[in-house]
Amino acid sequence: MDKTQSGGAYSRGKRHLAAAVLCALAIIWGVPIAAGAIGLPAKAMFWIVVSLVTIWVLYFGLVSFRISCPECGRSVFVRGFGWSVPWPAATCGKCGTDLTHG
C-alpha cells in the first residue's frame, strides 16, 4: 500500500474510479472529436483509440490492485475469489477492516 497518499483505501479507490471514468470518456469521445476536427482519417483514428483503450485497461487495472486493505493487503476492488468490481469496498471482505478511515 502506498502510505504517501491521503485518505483511506476507500477514498483512494473512489478517486481511482473517477479518474478511470474521466479518462475513458476522454478516449472514447474526446479523441475522435479532436481527430475529426483536425482531419485525421478514420483508420488512423481507430488505431489511436484502440491503442489508448489498451493502455487504459492495463494501467487502471494494475493500479486498482495496488489500492488495498492496510491489514490484509486485499484489493478494495476484489470481492471473493477472482471477482473484481469497478467500485471500491468500504469494508474489507476478507478481514472486515473499515477502509473509509486512513
GROMACS .gro file of N, CA and C in nm:
model
  306
    1MET      N    1   0.084  -0.118   0.000
    1MET     CA    2   0.000   0.000   0.000
    1MET      C    3   0.088   0.124   0.000
    2ASP      N    4   0.047   0.224  -0.071
    2ASP     CA    5   0.122   0.348  -0.079
    2ASP      C    6   0.077   0.440   0.034
    3LYS      N    7   0.164   0.460   0.133
    3LYS     CA    8   0.131   0.540   0.251
    3LYS      C    9   0.138   0.690   0.224
    4THR      N   10   0.192   0.732   0.109
    4THR     CA   11   0.208   0.874   0.081
    4THR      C   12   0.079   0.940   0.038
    5GLN      N   13  -0.020   0.865  -0.004
    5GLN     CA   14  -0.146   0.923  -0.048
    5GLN      C   15  -0.237   0.945   0.072
    6SER      N   16  -0.315   1.052   0.068
    6SER     CA   17  -0.402   1.086   0.180
    6SER      C   18  -0.532   1.008   0.173
    7GLY      N   19  -0.595   0.993   0.289
    7GLY     CA   20  -0.723   0.926   0.297
    7GLY      C   21  -0.708   0.776   0.308
    8GLY      N   22  -0.820   0.711   0.335
    8GLY     CA   23  -0.820   0.567   0.345
    8GLY      C   24  -0.821   0.502   0.208
    9ALA      N   25  -0.815   0.370   0.209
    9ALA     CA   26  -0.815   0.294   0.084
    9ALA      C   27  -0.944   0.318   0.006
   10TYR      N   28  -1.054   0.334   0.077
   10TYR     CA   29  -1.182   0.359   0.011
   10TYR      C   30  -1.180   0.492  -0.064
   11SER      N   31  -1.126   0.598  -0.003
   11SER     CA   32  -1.116   0.729  -0.068
   11SER      C   33  -1.026   0.723  -0.190
   12ARG      N   34  -0.913   0.654  -0.178
   12ARG     CA   35  -0.822   0.639  -0.293
   12ARG      C   36  -0.890   0.559  -0.403
   13GLY      N   37  -0.968   0.458  -0.365
   13GLY     CA   38  -1.042   0.378  -0.463
   13GLY      C   39  -1.145   0.460  -0.538
   14LYS      N   40  -1.216   0.548  -0.466
   14LYS     CA   41  -1.314   0.634  -0.532
   14LYS      C   42  -1.247   0.732  -0.628
   15ARG      N   43  -1.132   0.789  -0.588
   15ARG     CA   44  -1.059   0.879  -0.678
   15ARG      C   45  -1.008   0.803  -0.800
   16HIS      N   46  -0.964   0.681  -0.780
   16HIS     CA   47  -0.916   0.598  -0.891
   16HIS      C   48  -1.031   0.569  -0.989
   17LEU      N   49  -1.146   0.535  -0.936
   17LEU     CA   50  -1.263   0.510  -1.020
   17LEU      C   51  -1.303   0.634  -1.099
   18ALA      N   52  -1.304   0.751  -1.033
   18ALA     CA   53  -1.339   0.876  -1.101
   18ALA      C   54  -1.240   0.908  -1.213
   19ALA      N   55  -1.111   0.889  -1.185
   19ALA     CA   56  -1.008   0.913  -1.288
   19ALA      C   57  -1.024   0.817  -1.405
   20ALA      N   58  -1.056   0.692  -1.377
   20ALA     CA   59  -1.075   0.593  -1.483
   20ALA      C   60  -1.194   0.630  -1.572
   21VAL      N   61  -1.303   0.675  -1.511
   21VAL     CA   62  -1.422   0.713  -1.588
   21VAL      C   63  -1.392   0.836  -1.675
   22LEU      N   64  -1.325   0.937  -1.617
   22LEU     CA   65  -1.292   1.058  -1.693
   22LEU      C   66  -1.198   1.026  -1.810
   23CYS      N   67  -1.098   0.943  -1.786
   23CYS     CA   68  -1.007   0.905  -1.895
   23CYS      C   69  -1.079   0.825  -2.003
   24ALA      N   70  -1.169   0.737  -1.962
   24ALA     CA   71  -1.246   0.659  -2.060
   24ALA      C   72  -1.330   0.751  -2.148
   25LEU      N   73  -1.396   0.849  -2.086
   25LEU     CA   74  -1.477   0.943  -2.164
   25LEU      C   75  -1.390   1.024  -2.259
   26ALA      N   76  -1.273   1.065  -2.213
   26ALA     CA   77  -1.182   1.141  -2.299
   26ALA      C   78  -1.135   1.057  -2.417
   27ILE      N   79  -1.108   0.931  -2.393
   27ILE     CA   80  -1.060   0.843  -2.501
   27ILE      C   81  -1.173   0.815  -2.601
   28ILE      N   82  -1.288   0.777  -2.550
   28ILE     CA   83  -1.398   0.734  -2.636
   28ILE      C   84  -1.466   0.850  -2.710
   29TRP      N   85  -1.476   0.966  -2.644
   29TRP     CA   86  -1.543   1.079  -2.707
   29TRP      C   87  -1.447   1.189  -2.750
   30GLY      N   88  -1.355   1.226  -2.664
   30GLY     CA   89  -1.266   1.339  -2.692
   30GLY      C   90  -1.169   1.317  -2.805
   31VAL      N   91  -1.104   1.201  -2.806
   31VAL     CA   92  -1.005   1.174  -2.910
   31VAL      C   93  -1.068   1.171  -3.050
   32PRO      N   94  -1.178   1.099  -3.071
   32PRO     CA   95  -1.239   1.101  -3.205
   32PRO      C   96  -1.286   1.239  -3.249
   33ILE      N   97  -1.341   1.317  -3.155
   33ILE     CA   98  -1.385   1.452  -3.191
   33ILE      C   99  -1.266   1.538  -3.230
   34ALA      N  100  -1.159   1.533  -3.151
   34ALA     CA  101  -1.039   1.612  -3.183
   34ALA      C  102  -0.973   1.564  -3.312
   35ALA      N  103  -0.966   1.432  -3.332
   35ALA     CA  104  -0.905   1.379  -3.453
   35ALA      C  105  -0.988   1.415  -3.576
   36GLY      N  106  -1.118   1.412  -3.563
   36GLY     CA  107  -1.205   1.452  -3.674
   36GLY      C  108  -1.192   1.600  -3.705
   37ALA      N  109  -1.173   1.680  -3.602
   37ALA     CA  110  -1.160   1.825  -3.622
   37ALA      C  111  -1.032   1.861  -3.697
   38ILE      N  112  -0.927   1.781  -3.678
   38ILE     CA  113  -0.802   1.811  -3.750
   38ILE      C  114  -0.791   1.735  -3.882
   39GLY      N  115  -0.894   1.653  -3.913
   39GLY     CA  116  -0.899   1.586  -4.042
   39GLY      C  117  -0.824   1.454  -4.049
   40LEU      N  118  -0.805   1.388  -3.937
   40LEU     CA  119  -0.737   1.258  -3.935
   40LEU      C  120  -0.827   1.152  -3.999
   41PRO      N  121  -0.771   1.064  -4.081
   41PRO     CA  122  -0.854   0.959  -4.143
   41PRO      C  123  -0.912   0.864  -4.037
   42ALA      N  124  -1.026   0.804  -4.069
   42ALA     CA  125  -1.095   0.716  -3.975
   42ALA      C  126  -1.009   0.597  -3.934
   43LYS      N  127  -0.930   0.542  -4.026
   43LYS     CA  128  -0.847   0.425  -3.994
   43LYS      C  129  -0.740   0.462  -3.890
   44ALA      N  130  -0.679   0.578  -3.905
   44ALA     CA  131  -0.578   0.624  -3.810
   44ALA      C  132  -0.644   0.651  -3.674
   45MET      N  133  -0.762   0.712  -3.676
   45MET     CA  134  -0.835   0.740  -3.553
   45MET      C  135  -0.867   0.610  -3.480
   46PHE      N  136  -0.907   0.508  -3.554
   46PHE     CA  137  -0.939   0.378  -3.495
   46PHE      C  138  -0.819   0.322  -3.420
   47TRP      N  139  -0.703   0.323  -3.484
   47TRP     CA  140  -0.584   0.266  -3.419
   47TRP      C  141  -0.538   0.348  -3.300
   48ILE      N  142  -0.557   0.477  -3.304
   48ILE     CA  143  -0.523   0.561  -3.188
   48ILE      C  144  -0.614   0.526  -3.071
   49VAL      N  145  -0.743   0.516  -3.097
   49VAL     CA  146  -0.838   0.485  -2.990
   49VAL      C  147  -0.813   0.344  -2.935
   50VAL      N  148  -0.789   0.246  -3.021
   50VAL     CA  149  -0.762   0.110  -2.975
   50VAL      C  150  -0.636   0.107  -2.888
   51SER      N  151  -0.533   0.177  -2.929
   51SER     CA  152  -0.409   0.181  -2.850
   51SER      C  153  -0.433   0.246  -2.714
   52LEU      N  154  -0.504   0.357  -2.712
   52LEU     CA  155  -0.531   0.426  -2.586
   52LEU      C  156  -0.620   0.343  -2.494
   53VAL      N  157  -0.717   0.272  -2.548
   53VAL     CA  158  -0.803   0.188  -2.466
   53VAL      C  159  -0.723   0.072  -2.406
   54THR      N  160  -0.632   0.014  -2.483
   54THR     CA  161  -0.546  -0.092  -2.432
   54THR      C  162  -0.461  -0.042  -2.317
   55ILE      N  163  -0.400   0.074  -2.333
   55ILE     CA  164  -0.319   0.133  -2.227
   55ILE      C  165  -0.406   0.164  -2.105
   56TRP      N  166  -0.526   0.215  -2.128
   56TRP     CA  167  -0.619   0.247  -2.020
   56TRP      C  168  -0.653   0.122  -1.939
   57VAL      N  169  -0.687   0.014  -2.006
   57VAL     CA  170  -0.723  -0.110  -1.937
   57VAL      C  171  -0.606  -0.162  -1.854
   58LEU      N  172  -0.488  -0.163  -1.913
   58LEU     CA  173  -0.371  -0.213  -1.841
   58LEU      C  174  -0.337  -0.125  -1.721
   59TYR      N  175  -0.331   0.006  -1.742
   59TYR     CA  176  -0.293   0.097  -1.634
   59TYR      C  177  -0.393   0.094  -1.518
   60PHE      N  178  -0.519   0.119  -1.549
   60PHE     CA  179  -0.618   0.127  -1.441
   60PHE      C  180  -0.644  -0.010  -1.378
   61GLY      N  181  -0.632  -0.115  -1.455
   61GLY     CA  182  -0.646  -0.249  -1.399
   61GLY      C  183  -0.536  -0.283  -1.301
   62LEU      N  184  -0.412  -0.253  -1.338
   62LEU     CA  185  -0.299  -0.284  -1.249
   62LEU      C  186  -0.297  -0.194  -1.126
   63VAL      N  187  -0.326  -0.066  -1.143
   63VAL     CA  188  -0.326   0.025  -1.029
   63VAL      C  189  -0.438  -0.011  -0.931
   64SER      N  190  -0.549  -0.060  -0.981
   64SER     CA  191  -0.660  -0.096  -0.891
   64SER      C  192  -0.620  -0.206  -0.794
   65PHE      N  193  -0.529  -0.293  -0.831
   65PHE     CA  194  -0.484  -0.399  -0.741
   65PHE      C  195  -0.387  -0.347  -0.635
   66ARG      N  196  -0.328  -0.230  -0.658
   66ARG     CA  197  -0.236  -0.171  -0.560
   66ARG      C  198  -0.307  -0.097  -0.449
   67ILE      N  199  -0.432  -0.061  -0.469
   67ILE     CA  200  -0.510   0.006  -0.365
   67ILE      C  201  -0.572  -0.104  -0.280
   68SER      N  202  -0.515  -0.124  -0.162
   68SER     CA  203  -0.552  -0.242  -0.085
   68SER      C  204  -0.577  -0.213   0.062
   69CYS      N  205  -0.631  -0.312   0.129
   69CYS     CA  206  -0.657  -0.307   0.272
   69CYS      C  207  -0.524  -0.298   0.347
   70PRO      N  208  -0.514  -0.205   0.444
   70PRO     CA  209  -0.388  -0.193   0.517
   70PRO      C  210  -0.359  -0.312   0.609
   71GLU      N  211  -0.459  -0.389   0.643
   71GLU     CA  212  -0.440  -0.503   0.734
   71GLU      C  213  -0.401  -0.631   0.661
   72CYS      N  214  -0.478  -0.669   0.561
   72CYS     CA  215  -0.455  -0.799   0.496
   72CYS      C  216  -0.399  -0.786   0.354
   73GLY      N  217  -0.406  -0.668   0.294
   73GLY     CA  218  -0.349  -0.648   0.162
   73GLY      C  219  -0.440  -0.681   0.045
   74ARG      N  220  -0.565  -0.714   0.071
   74ARG     CA  221  -0.658  -0.745  -0.038
   74ARG      C  222  -0.702  -0.615  -0.107
   75SER      N  223  -0.709  -0.617  -0.238
   75SER     CA  224  -0.752  -0.500  -0.315
   75SER      C  225  -0.894  -0.462  -0.277
   76VAL      N  226  -0.920  -0.330  -0.273
   76VAL     CA  227  -1.055  -0.284  -0.239
   76VAL      C  228  -1.154  -0.310  -0.352
   77PHE      N  229  -1.106  -0.349  -0.468
   77PHE     CA  230  -1.192  -0.376  -0.583
   77PHE      C  231  -1.221  -0.525  -0.601
   78VAL      N  232  -1.166  -0.611  -0.515
   78VAL     CA  233  -1.185  -0.755  -0.528
   78VAL      C  234  -1.290  -0.801  -0.429
   79ARG      N  235  -1.385  -0.878  -0.478
   79ARG     CA  236  -1.489  -0.938  -0.394
   79ARG      C  237  -1.482  -1.088  -0.414
   80GLY      N  238  -1.443  -1.160  -0.315
   80GLY     CA  239  -1.434  -1.305  -0.325
   80GLY      C  240  -1.317  -1.349  -0.411
   81PHE      N  241  -1.319  -1.473  -0.452
   81PHE     CA  242  -1.209  -1.529  -0.530
   81PHE      C  243  -1.226  -1.496  -0.678
   82GLY      N  244  -1.138  -1.411  -0.732
   82GLY     CA  245  -1.139  -1.378  -0.873
   82GLY      C  246  -1.251  -1.288  -0.920
   83TRP      N  247  -1.324  -1.229  -0.829
   83TRP     CA  248  -1.437  -1.143  -0.865
   83TRP      C  249  -1.397  -0.999  -0.841
   84SER      N  250  -1.377  -0.922  -0.948
   84SER     CA  251  -1.336  -0.783  -0.939
   84SER      C  252  -1.450  -0.694  -0.986
   85VAL      N  253  -1.472  -0.584  -0.913
   85VAL     CA  254  -1.578  -0.491  -0.946
   85VAL      C  255  -1.518  -0.351  -0.964
   86PRO      N  256  -1.586  -0.261  -1.033
   86PRO     CA  257  -1.528  -0.128  -1.058
   86PRO      C  258  -1.540  -0.030  -0.942
   87TRP      N  259  -1.617  -0.060  -0.838
   87TRP     CA  260  -1.631   0.033  -0.727
   87TRP      C  261  -1.562  -0.025  -0.603
   88PRO      N  262  -1.504   0.061  -0.519
   88PRO     CA  263  -1.430   0.012  -0.402
   88PRO      C  264  -1.523  -0.028  -0.288
   89ALA      N  265  -1.475  -0.121  -0.206
   89ALA     CA  266  -1.549  -0.164  -0.087
   89ALA      C  267  -1.518  -0.071   0.029
   90ALA      N  268  -1.618  -0.041   0.110
   90ALA     CA  269  -1.597   0.042   0.229
   90ALA      C  270  -1.544  -0.042   0.345
   91THR      N  271  -1.571  -0.172   0.341
   91THR     CA  272  -1.523  -0.265   0.442
   91THR      C  273  -1.455  -0.382   0.371
   92CYS      N  274  -1.340  -0.421   0.420
   92CYS     CA  275  -1.267  -0.533   0.359
   92CYS      C  276  -1.348  -0.661   0.371
   93GLY      N  277  -1.363  -0.731   0.260
   93GLY     CA  278  -1.439  -0.855   0.258
   93GLY      C  279  -1.363  -0.972   0.318
   94LYS      N  280  -1.233  -0.957   0.337
   94LYS     CA  281  -1.152  -1.066   0.390
   94LYS      C  282  -1.135  -1.057   0.542
   95CYS      N  283  -1.099  -0.936   0.591
   95CYS     CA  284  -1.071  -0.924   0.735
   95CYS      C  285  -1.169  -0.833   0.808
   96GLY      N  286  -1.259  -0.762   0.735
   96GLY     CA  287  -1.359  -0.678   0.798
   96GLY      C  288  -1.312  -0.540   0.840
   97THR      N  289  -1.194  -0.498   0.799
   97THR     CA  290  -1.140  -0.366   0.834
   97THR      C  291  -1.220  -0.256   0.766
   98ASP      N  292  -1.248  -0.148   0.842
   98ASP     CA  293  -1.315  -0.031   0.785
   98ASP      C  294  -1.214   0.043   0.697
   99LEU      N  295  -1.241   0.052   0.567
   99LEU     CA  296  -1.146   0.111   0.472
   99LEU      C  297  -1.171   0.260   0.449
  100THR      N  298  -1.272   0.316   0.515
  100THR     CA  299  -1.303   0.457   0.493
  100THR      C  300  -1.214   0.549   0.575
  101HIS      N  301  -1.142   0.497   0.671
  101HIS     CA  302  -1.054   0.578   0.755
  101HIS      C  303  -0.908   0.548   0.721
  102GLY      N  304  -0.825   0.654   0.721
  102GLY     CA  305  -0.683   0.640   0.687
  102GLY      C  306  -0.608   0.584   0.802
   0.00000   0.00000   0.00000
